[in-house]
Coordinates of C-alpha atoms (C1' of nucleotides) in Angstrom, one line a residue:
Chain D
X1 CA 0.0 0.0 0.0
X2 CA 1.6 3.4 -1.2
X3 CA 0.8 6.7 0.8
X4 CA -2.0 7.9 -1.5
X5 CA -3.9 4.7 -1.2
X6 CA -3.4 4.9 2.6
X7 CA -4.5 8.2 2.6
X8 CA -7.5 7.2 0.1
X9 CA -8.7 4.8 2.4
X10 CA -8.5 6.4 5.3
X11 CA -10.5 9.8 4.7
X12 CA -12.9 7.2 2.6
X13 CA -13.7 5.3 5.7
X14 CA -13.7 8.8 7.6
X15 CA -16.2 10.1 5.1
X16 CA -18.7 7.3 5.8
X17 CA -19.3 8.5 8.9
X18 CA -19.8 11.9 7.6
X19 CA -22.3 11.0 5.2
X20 CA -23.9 8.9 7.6
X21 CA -24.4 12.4 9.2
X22 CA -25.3 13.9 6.2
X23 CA -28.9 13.6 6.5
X24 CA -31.7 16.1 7.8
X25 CA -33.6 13.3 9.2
X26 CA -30.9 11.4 10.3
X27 CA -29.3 14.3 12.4
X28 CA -32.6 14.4 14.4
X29 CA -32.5 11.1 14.9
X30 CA -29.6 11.2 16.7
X31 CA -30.3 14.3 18.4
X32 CA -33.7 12.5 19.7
X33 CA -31.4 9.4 20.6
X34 CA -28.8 11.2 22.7
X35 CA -31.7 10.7 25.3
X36 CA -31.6 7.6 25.6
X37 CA -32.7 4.5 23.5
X38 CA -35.9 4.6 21.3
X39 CA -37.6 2.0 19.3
X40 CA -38.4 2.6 15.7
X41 CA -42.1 3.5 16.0
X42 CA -41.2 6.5 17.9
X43 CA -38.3 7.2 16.2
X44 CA -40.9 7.5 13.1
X45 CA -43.2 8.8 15.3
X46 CA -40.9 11.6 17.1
X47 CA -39.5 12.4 13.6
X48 CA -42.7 12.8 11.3
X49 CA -41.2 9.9 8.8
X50 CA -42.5 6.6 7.9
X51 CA -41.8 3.7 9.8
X52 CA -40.1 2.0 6.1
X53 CA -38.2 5.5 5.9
X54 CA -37.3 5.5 9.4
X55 CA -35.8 1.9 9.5
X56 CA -34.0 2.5 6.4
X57 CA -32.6 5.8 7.8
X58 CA -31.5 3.5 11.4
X59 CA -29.8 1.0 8.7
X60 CA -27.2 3.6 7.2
X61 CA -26.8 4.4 10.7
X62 CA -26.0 1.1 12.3
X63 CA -23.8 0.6 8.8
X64 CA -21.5 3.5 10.1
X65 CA -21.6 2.6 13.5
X66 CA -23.1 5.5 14.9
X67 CA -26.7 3.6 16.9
X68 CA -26.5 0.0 18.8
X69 CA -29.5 -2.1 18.7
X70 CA -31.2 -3.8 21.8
X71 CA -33.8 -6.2 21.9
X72 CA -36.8 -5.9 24.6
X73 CA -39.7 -8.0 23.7
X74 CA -41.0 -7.1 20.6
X75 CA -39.4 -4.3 20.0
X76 CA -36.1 -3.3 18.7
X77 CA -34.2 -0.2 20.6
X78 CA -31.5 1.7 19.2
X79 CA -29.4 4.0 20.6
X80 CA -26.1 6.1 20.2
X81 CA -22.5 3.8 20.0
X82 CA -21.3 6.3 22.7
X83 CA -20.5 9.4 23.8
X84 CA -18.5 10.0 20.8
X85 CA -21.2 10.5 18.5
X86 CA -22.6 12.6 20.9
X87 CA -19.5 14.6 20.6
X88 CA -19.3 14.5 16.8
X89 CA -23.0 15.7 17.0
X90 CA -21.9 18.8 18.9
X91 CA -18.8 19.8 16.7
X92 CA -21.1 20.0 13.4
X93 CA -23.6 21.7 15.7
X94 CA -21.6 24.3 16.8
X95 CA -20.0 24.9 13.5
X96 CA -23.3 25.2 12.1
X97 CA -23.7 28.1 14.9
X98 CA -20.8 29.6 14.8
X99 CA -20.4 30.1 10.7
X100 CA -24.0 29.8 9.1
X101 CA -25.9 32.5 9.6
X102 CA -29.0 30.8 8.4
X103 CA -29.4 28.5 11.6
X104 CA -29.3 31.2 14.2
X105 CA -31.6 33.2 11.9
X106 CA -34.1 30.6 12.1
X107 CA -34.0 29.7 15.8
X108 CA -34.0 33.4 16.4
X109 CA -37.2 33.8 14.2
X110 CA -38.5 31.3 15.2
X111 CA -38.7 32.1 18.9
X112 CA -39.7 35.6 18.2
X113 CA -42.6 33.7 17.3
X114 CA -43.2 32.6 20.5
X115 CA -42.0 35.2 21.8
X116 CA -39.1 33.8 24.0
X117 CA -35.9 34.9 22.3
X118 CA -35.0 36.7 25.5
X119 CA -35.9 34.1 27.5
X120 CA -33.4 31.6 27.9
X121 CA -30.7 31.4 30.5
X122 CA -27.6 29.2 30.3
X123 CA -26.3 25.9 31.8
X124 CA -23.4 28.3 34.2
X125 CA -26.3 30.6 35.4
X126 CA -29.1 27.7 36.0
X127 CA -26.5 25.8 37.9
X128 CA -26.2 28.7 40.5
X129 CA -30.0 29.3 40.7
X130 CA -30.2 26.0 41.7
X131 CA -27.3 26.1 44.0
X132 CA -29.4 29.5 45.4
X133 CA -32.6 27.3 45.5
X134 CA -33.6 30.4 43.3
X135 CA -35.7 28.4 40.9
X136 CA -38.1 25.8 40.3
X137 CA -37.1 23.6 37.4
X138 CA -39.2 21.7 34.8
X139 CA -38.5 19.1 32.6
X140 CA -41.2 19.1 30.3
X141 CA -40.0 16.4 28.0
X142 CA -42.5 12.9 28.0
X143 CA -42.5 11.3 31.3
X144 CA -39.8 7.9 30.2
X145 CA -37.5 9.9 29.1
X146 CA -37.6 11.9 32.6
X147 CA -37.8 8.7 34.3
X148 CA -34.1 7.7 32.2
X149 CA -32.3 10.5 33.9
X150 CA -33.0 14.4 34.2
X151 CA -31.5 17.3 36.1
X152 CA -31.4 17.4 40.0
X153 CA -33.7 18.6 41.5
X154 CA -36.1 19.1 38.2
X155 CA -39.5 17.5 38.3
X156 CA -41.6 16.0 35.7
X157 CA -44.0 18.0 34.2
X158 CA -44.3 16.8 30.0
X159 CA -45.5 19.4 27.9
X160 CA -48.5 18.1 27.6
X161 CA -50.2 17.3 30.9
X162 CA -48.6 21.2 32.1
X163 CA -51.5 22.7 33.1
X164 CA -52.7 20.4 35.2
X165 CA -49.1 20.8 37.1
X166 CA -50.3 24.5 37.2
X167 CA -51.8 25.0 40.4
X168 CA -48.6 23.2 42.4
X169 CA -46.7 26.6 40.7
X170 CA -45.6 29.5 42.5
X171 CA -46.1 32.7 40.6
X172 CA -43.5 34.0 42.8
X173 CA -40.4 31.4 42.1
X174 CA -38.5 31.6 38.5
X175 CA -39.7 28.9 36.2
X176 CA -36.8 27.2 34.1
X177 CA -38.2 25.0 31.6
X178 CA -36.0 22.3 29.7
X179 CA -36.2 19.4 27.1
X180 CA -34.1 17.5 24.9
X181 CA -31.8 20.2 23.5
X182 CA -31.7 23.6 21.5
X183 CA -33.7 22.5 18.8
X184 CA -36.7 20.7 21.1
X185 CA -39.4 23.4 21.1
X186 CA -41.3 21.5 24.2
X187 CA -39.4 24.3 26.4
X188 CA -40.3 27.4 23.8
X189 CA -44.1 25.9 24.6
X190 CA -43.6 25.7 28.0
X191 CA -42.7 29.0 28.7
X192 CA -44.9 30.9 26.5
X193 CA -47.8 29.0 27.9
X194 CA -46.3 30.0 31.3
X195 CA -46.0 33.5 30.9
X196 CA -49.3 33.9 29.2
X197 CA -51.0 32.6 32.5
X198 CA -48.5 34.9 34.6
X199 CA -45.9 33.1 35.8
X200 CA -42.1 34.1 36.0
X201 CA -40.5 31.5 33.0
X202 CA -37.6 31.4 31.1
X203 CA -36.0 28.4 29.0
X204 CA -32.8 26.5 29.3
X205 CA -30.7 27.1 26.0
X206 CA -29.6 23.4 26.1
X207 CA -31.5 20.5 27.2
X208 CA -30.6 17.4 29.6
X209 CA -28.0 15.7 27.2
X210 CA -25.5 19.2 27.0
X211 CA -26.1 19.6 30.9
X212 CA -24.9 15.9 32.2
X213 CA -22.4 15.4 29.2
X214 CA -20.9 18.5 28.1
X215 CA -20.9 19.9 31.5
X216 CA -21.1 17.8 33.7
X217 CA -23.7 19.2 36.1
X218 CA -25.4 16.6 38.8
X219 CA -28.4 14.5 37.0
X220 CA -30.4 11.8 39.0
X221 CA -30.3 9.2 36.8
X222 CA -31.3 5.5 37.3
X223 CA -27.8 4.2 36.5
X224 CA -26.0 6.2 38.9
Chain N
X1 CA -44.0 28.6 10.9
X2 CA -44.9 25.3 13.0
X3 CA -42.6 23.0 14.9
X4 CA -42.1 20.4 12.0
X5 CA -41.2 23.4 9.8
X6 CA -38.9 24.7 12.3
X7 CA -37.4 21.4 13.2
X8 CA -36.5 20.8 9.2
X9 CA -35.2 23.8 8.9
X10 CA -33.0 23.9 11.6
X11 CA -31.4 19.9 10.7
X12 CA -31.3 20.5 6.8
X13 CA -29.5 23.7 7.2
X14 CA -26.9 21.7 9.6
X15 CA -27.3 18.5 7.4
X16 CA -25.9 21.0 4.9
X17 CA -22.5 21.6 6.7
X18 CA -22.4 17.9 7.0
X19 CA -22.5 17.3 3.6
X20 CA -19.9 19.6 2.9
X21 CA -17.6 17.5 5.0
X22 CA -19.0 14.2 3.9
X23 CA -16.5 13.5 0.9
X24 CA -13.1 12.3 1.1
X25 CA -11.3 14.6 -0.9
X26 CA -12.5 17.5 1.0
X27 CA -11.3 15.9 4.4
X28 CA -8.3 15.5 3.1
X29 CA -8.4 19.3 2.1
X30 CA -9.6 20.3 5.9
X31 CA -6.9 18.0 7.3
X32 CA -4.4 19.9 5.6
X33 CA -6.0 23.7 5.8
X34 CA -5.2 22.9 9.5
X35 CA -1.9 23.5 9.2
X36 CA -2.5 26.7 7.6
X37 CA -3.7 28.8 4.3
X38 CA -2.9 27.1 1.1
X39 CA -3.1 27.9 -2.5
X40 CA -5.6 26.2 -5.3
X41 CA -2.5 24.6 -7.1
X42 CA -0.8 23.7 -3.9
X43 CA -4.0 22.0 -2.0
X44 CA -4.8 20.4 -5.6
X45 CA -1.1 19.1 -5.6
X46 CA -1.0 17.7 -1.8
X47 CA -4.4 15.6 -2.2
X48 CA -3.4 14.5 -5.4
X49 CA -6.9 16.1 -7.3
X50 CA -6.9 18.0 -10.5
X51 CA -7.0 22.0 -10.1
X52 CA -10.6 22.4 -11.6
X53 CA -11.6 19.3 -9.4
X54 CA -9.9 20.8 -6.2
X55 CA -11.6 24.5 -6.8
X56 CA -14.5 22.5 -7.0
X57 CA -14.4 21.0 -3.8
X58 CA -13.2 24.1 -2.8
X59 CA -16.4 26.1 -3.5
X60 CA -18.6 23.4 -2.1
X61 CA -16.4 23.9 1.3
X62 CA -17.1 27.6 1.1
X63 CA -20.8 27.7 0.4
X64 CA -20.6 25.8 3.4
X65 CA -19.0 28.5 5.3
X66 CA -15.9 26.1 6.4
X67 CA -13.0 27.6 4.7
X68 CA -12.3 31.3 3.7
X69 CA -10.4 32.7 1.1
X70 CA -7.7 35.3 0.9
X71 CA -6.0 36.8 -1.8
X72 CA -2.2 37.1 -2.4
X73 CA -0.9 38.6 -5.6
X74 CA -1.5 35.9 -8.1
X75 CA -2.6 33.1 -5.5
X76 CA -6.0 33.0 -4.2
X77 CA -5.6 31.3 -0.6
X78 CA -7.8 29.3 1.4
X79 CA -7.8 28.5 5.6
X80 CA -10.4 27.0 7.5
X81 CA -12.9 29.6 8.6
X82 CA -12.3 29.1 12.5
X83 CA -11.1 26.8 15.0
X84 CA -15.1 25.2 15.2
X85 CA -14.0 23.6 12.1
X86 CA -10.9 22.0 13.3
X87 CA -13.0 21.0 16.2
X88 CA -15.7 19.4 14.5
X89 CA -12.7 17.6 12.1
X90 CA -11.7 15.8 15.1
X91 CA -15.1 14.9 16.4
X92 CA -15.7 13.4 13.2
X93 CA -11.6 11.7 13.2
X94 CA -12.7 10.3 16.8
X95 CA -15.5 9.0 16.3
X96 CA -14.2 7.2 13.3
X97 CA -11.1 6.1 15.5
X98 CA -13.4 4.8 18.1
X99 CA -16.3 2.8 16.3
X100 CA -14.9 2.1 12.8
X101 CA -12.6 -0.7 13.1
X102 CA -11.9 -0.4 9.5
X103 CA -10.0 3.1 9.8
X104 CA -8.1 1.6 13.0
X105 CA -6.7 -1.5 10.7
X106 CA -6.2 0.8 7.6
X107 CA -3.0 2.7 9.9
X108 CA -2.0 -0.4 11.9
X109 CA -1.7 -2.3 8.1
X110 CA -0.2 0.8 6.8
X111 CA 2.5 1.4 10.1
X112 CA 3.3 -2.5 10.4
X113 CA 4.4 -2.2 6.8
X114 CA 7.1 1.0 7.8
X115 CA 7.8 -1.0 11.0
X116 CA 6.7 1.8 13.0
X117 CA 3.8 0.7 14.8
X118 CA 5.2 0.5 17.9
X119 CA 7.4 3.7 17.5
X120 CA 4.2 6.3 18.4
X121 CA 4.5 8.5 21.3
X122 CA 1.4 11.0 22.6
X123 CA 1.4 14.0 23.5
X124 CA 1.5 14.1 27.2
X125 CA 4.7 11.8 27.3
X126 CA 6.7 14.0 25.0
X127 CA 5.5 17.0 26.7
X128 CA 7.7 15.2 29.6
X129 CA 10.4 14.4 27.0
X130 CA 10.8 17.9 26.3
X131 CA 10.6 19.0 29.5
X132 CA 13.0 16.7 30.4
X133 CA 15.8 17.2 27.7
X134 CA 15.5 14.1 26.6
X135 CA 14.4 14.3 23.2
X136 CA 15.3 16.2 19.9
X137 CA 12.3 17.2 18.0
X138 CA 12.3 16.8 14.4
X139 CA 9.2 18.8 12.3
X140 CA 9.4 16.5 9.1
X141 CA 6.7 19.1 7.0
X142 CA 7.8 21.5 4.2
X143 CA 10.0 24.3 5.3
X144 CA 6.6 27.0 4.8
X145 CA 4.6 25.4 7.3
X146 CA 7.6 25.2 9.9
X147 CA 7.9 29.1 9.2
X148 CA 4.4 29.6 10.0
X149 CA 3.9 28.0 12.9
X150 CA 5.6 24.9 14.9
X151 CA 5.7 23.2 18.4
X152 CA 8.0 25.2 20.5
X153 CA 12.0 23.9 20.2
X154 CA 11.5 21.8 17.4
X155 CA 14.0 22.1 14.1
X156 CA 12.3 21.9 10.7
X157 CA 13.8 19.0 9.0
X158 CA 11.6 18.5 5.8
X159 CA 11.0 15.1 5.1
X160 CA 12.9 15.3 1.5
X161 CA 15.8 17.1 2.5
X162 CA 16.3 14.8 6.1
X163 CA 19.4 13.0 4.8
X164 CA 21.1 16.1 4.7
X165 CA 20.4 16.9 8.5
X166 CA 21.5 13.4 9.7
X167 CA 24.9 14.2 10.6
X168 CA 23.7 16.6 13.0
X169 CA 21.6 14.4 14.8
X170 CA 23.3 11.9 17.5
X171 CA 22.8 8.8 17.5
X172 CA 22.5 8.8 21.2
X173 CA 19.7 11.0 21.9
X174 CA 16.0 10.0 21.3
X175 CA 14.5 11.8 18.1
X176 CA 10.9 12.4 17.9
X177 CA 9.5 13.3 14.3
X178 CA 6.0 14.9 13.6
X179 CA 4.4 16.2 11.3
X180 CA 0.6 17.0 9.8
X181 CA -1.5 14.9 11.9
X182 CA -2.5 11.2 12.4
X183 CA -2.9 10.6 9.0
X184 CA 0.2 12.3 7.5
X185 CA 3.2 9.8 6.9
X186 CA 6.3 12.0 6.6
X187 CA 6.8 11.0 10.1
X188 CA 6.1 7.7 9.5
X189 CA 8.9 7.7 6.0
X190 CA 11.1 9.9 8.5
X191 CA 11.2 7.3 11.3
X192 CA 11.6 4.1 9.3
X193 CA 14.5 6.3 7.6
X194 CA 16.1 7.3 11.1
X195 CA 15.9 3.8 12.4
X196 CA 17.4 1.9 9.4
X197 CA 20.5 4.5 9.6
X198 CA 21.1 3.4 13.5
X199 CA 19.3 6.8 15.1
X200 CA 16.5 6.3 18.3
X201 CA 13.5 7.4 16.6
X202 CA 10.0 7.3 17.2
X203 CA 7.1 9.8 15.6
X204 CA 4.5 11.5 17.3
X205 CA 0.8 10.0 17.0
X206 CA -0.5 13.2 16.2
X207 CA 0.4 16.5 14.5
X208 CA 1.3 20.2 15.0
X209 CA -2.6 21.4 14.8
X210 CA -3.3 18.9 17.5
X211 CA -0.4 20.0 20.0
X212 CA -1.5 23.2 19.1
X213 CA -5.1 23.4 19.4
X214 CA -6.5 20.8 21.7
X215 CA -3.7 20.2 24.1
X216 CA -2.7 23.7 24.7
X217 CA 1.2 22.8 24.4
X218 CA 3.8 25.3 23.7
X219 CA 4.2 26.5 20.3
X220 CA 6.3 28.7 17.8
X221 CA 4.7 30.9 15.7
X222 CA 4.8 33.6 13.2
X223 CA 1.4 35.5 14.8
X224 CA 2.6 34.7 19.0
Chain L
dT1 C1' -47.9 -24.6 16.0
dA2 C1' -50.6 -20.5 14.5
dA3 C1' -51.4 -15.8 14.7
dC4 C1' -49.5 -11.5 15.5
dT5 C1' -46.4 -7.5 15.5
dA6 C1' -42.5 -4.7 14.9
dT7 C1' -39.2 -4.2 11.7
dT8 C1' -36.7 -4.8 7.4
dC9 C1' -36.2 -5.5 2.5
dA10 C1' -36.8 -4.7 -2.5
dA11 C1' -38.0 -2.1 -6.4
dT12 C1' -38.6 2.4 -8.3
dA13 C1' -38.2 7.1 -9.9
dA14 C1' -36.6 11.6 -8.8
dT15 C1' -32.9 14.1 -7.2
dT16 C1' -28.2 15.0 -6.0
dC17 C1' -23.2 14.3 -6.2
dT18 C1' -18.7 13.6 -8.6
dA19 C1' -14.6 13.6 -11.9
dT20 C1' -13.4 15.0 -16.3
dT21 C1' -12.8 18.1 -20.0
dG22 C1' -12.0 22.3 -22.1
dA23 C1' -13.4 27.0 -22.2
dA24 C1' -14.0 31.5 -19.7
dT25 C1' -12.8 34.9 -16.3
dA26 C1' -10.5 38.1 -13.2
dG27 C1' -6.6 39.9 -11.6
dT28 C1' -1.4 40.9 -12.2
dT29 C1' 2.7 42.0 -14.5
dA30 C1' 5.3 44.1 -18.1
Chain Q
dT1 C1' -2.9 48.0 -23.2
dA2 C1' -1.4 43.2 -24.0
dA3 C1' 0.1 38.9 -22.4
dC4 C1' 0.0 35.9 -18.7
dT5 C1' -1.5 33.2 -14.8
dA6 C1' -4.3 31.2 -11.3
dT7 C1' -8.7 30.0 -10.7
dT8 C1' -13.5 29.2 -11.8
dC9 C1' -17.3 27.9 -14.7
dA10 C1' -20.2 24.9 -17.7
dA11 C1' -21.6 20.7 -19.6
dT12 C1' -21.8 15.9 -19.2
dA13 C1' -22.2 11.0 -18.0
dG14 C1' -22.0 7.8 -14.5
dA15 C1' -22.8 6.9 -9.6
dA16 C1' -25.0 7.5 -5.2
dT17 C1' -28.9 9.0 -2.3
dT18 C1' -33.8 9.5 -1.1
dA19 C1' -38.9 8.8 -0.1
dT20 C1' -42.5 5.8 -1.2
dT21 C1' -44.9 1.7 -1.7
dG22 C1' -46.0 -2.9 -0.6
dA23 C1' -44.3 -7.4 0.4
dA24 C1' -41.2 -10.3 3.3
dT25 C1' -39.1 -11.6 7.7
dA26 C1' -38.0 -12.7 12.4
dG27 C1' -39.2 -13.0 16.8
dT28 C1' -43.0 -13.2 20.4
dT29 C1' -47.2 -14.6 22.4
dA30 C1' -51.1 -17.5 23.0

DNA sequence: TAACTATTCAATAATTCTATTGAATAGTTA
DNA sequence: TAACTATTCAATAGAATTATTGAATAGTTA
């Protein structure tokens, strides 16, 4: 083997993994799977694809490595390989932050819409709100995937049973309200329903998986 | 605009930036953009890609928003538009590294065949070297990218001309040889070379953006 | 074993990507 | 201004990717 096809070979095999990323639909699959493992039908489900489309989708994935596959009863679970595809995940995120304009125009607009753009506070400043017991914190993403791990401290309230979590609310405690991630609009919901009845609410500008594996803040998880 | 609008939006514009990177040719282009700006014909020579075909990949990389270009007299050159691009390189190189066997046995194939599998060194342990006095630190890349920028007390000793520098080496001190990255094999040519000629030589397992950027090590530069 | 269920496969047409070729362009030097 | 040079563009054919549809499969439950 000479140096070019070494080289060949290796940034082929690299760019498999790439093009395994490549993919709208595929990108939020594995932004729906760094919460843990999911079985097809919600995959399809969370994703708005067809079940065919959404398997086919999980194939290229398994192909590169990127999702494991579990079996409970009748249903098969996948899941991310590890925390490096997490990582991966993050480092074409950011990028897409940091240099194309396009995405933080449409998050921007899009929360304008719901009026929250000013309305989210970060991991650093949650963590000492907490620490201040300054804050009453809602994870307002479906009940399992609270029951698989979530903040400490937060409590369960999914997006859509909230209002009947209403009346347990103080009006006079900050609300923090967070789901999956920056692009899960559960907590954009959340708070504008909040502050339409009058409560104090803002959004985290991450969700659970950036919080226990970027920063390493406390979770309550069942595996720890 | 609704959720599912949003949501598309949001992964097909970063599905975008993964595409851009999902091609081998332009990782190799990346790789090499990390050790600094190069020219059209230059990049096009290095990966081995016809100009047209290499300004094609080019353009694709800068609608993308990953590399930028700067003009000097005749040359138009191009750099990676930030360090979000190196870092999302390496998520991508990791998580390759980690889960992809294939890429693993493509380097151990291609470094059993130079004898040098077992001649690697990391970062951290030559940081000691250095520290030490124990080592003489050999950058084995062309002259240009020594100028610009190179781990702190090393002596350029381009991989074509290292004959020439042999007899100022002893044969008694350990010689460590880097160059571009992982991936680039001067080091690999430069150690089998040293060895055969009865020198102590071993390469780094990475390369000068790597010492640079993510470990924070000492560094010479042009711009420091 | 038979019925059932979740998932995968196979075929297809529309779209997108890629390397190659040769011509066109923009900017520099004389 | 004219000649030159580095780079880009345009056209093309072959290859790869995608969503859709409906059928096939493997594993579970009764």
């Amino acid at each position: 083997m000479n140096k070019r096809e070494f080289k060949d070979k290796v940034y082929t095999e690299l760019a498999k993994v790439a093009k395994a990323m490549a993919n709208p639909v595929r990108l939020e699959i594995i932004d729906l799977l760094a919460q843990g493992p999911f079985s097809v039908e919600q995959i399809a489900h969370y994703t708005g694809q067809s079940v065919a489309n959404a398997s086919q989708h999980l194939q290229t994935l398994k192909n590169a490595k990127l999702v494991q596959v579990t079996r409970n009863g009748n249903f098969i679970n996948y899941s991310l390989a590890g925390e490096n595809v997490f990582n991966a995940w993050i480092g074409l995120r950011e990028l897409g932050f940091a240099y194309n304009a396009e995405v933080e125009k449409v998050i921007h607009d899009f929360r304008n819409g719901h009026n929250s753009d000013m309305n989210a506070v970060d991991a650093e400043t949650l963590a000492e709100m907490i620490e201040n017991d300054e804050v009453v914190l809602l994870d307002v993403r479906p009940e399992d995937e609270y029951n698989r791990g979530h903040i400490h401290k937060a409590i369960s309230t999914p997006i859509d049973k909230l209002e009947t979590y209403l009346k347990k609310l103080s009006k006079r405690k900050m609300l923090v309200a967070y789901c999956r991630g920056p692009f899960c609009v559960y907590a954009d919901e959340a708070v504008a329903m909040l502050k339409d009845k009058g409560y104090n609410a803002v959004r985290l500008n991450e969700g659970f998986p950036e919080w226990a594996l970027l920063n390493g803040y406390p979770v309550d998880s069942k595996f720890s």
